[in-house]
């Protein structure tokens, strides 16, 4: 009988230890999960809180005058069906001008740096025909920041490195004075030179202005791949941009 009691005590202690270990593992898993969430969504913490409170009410804004006046007399069509919405609706700007900061490169000589800045500035000027844009000096007030920096490498699940990207556009969501807003960061690879700098800047700005997708025609500036003869902003690009701005969004409202 004493042996049975001793065995019972042994198994009880073992079960208690296993439960403690299980709790510790569970706690570690939860902490790690929170760490990942905070690492990936630190800027979006206020946005996630608003998501829980269902405060994202989408609305439509009047078209900017530049787009409202746009008319396609050629019936060239668009590629709006390729444009993605997000959890907060379409990535539309509602306050103009949209402020663009072009960071001056410091890793090349002054002449090359100025050529690069001029190419990116030209892309901004080209898009400003269709949406009011303003180049600013202060990063703190910029809606879009453009830098000469290599985008991070992409990896497949098996660890294999995919081909390097020539450019990358990302956005962050944040709240200020209870208004949901967004800002973009554009990275243009230093490997891009000559007319390809202008082409990449033109393409990535299209994303940052709301065309969150690609065209399937290589005659559009938002074509999904770089081509030997980079196209200008096409009628189809502008038709698509206009249709994007006719959609609803939760951005830029109380």
CSV table of N, CA, C and O in Angstrom, one decimal, residues 8-20:
chain,number,residue,atom,x,y,z
A,8,UNK,N,1.8,7.1,-6.4
A,8,UNK,CA,0.8,8.1,-6.7
A,8,UNK,C,1.4,9.5,-6.5
A,8,UNK,O,1.1,10.4,-7.3
A,9,UNK,N,2.1,9.6,-5.4
A,9,UNK,CA,2.8,10.9,-5.1
A,9,UNK,C,3.7,11.3,-6.3
A,9,UNK,O,3.8,12.5,-6.7
A,10,UNK,N,4.5,10.3,-6.7
A,10,UNK,CA,5.4,10.5,-7.8
A,10,UNK,C,4.7,11.0,-9.1
A,10,UNK,O,5.1,12.0,-9.7
A,11,UNK,N,3.6,10.3,-9.4
A,11,UNK,CA,2.8,10.7,-10.6
A,11,UNK,C,2.2,12.1,-10.4
A,11,UNK,O,2.1,12.9,-11.4
A,12,UNK,N,1.7,12.4,-9.2
A,12,UNK,CA,1.1,13.7,-9.0
A,12,UNK,C,2.1,14.8,-9.2
A,12,UNK,O,1.8,15.8,-9.8
A,13,UNK,N,3.3,14.6,-8.6
A,13,UNK,CA,4.4,15.6,-8.7
A,13,UNK,C,4.8,15.8,-10.2
A,13,UNK,O,5.0,16.9,-10.7
A,14,UNK,N,4.8,14.6,-10.9
A,14,UNK,CA,5.2,14.7,-12.3
A,14,UNK,C,4.1,15.5,-13.1
A,14,UNK,O,4.4,16.3,-14.0
A,15,UNK,N,2.8,15.2,-12.8
A,15,UNK,CA,1.7,15.9,-13.5
A,15,UNK,C,1.8,17.4,-13.2
A,15,UNK,O,1.6,18.2,-14.1
A,16,UNK,N,2.1,17.8,-12.0
A,16,UNK,CA,2.2,19.2,-11.6
A,16,UNK,C,3.3,19.9,-12.4
A,16,UNK,O,3.2,21.0,-12.9
A,17,UNK,N,4.5,19.2,-12.5
A,17,UNK,CA,5.6,19.7,-13.2
A,17,UNK,C,5.3,19.9,-14.7
A,17,UNK,O,5.6,20.8,-15.3
A,18,UNK,N,4.6,18.8,-15.2
A,18,UNK,CA,4.2,18.9,-16.6
A,18,UNK,C,3.3,20.1,-16.9
A,18,UNK,O,3.4,20.8,-17.9
A,19,UNK,N,2.3,20.3,-16.0
A,19,UNK,CA,1.4,21.4,-16.1
A,19,UNK,C,2.1,22.7,-16.1
A,19,UNK,O,1.8,23.6,-16.8
A,20,UNK,N,3.1,22.8,-15.1
A,20,UNK,CA,3.9,24.0,-15.0
A,20,UNK,C,4.7,24.3,-16.3
A,20,UNK,O,4.7,25.4,-16.8
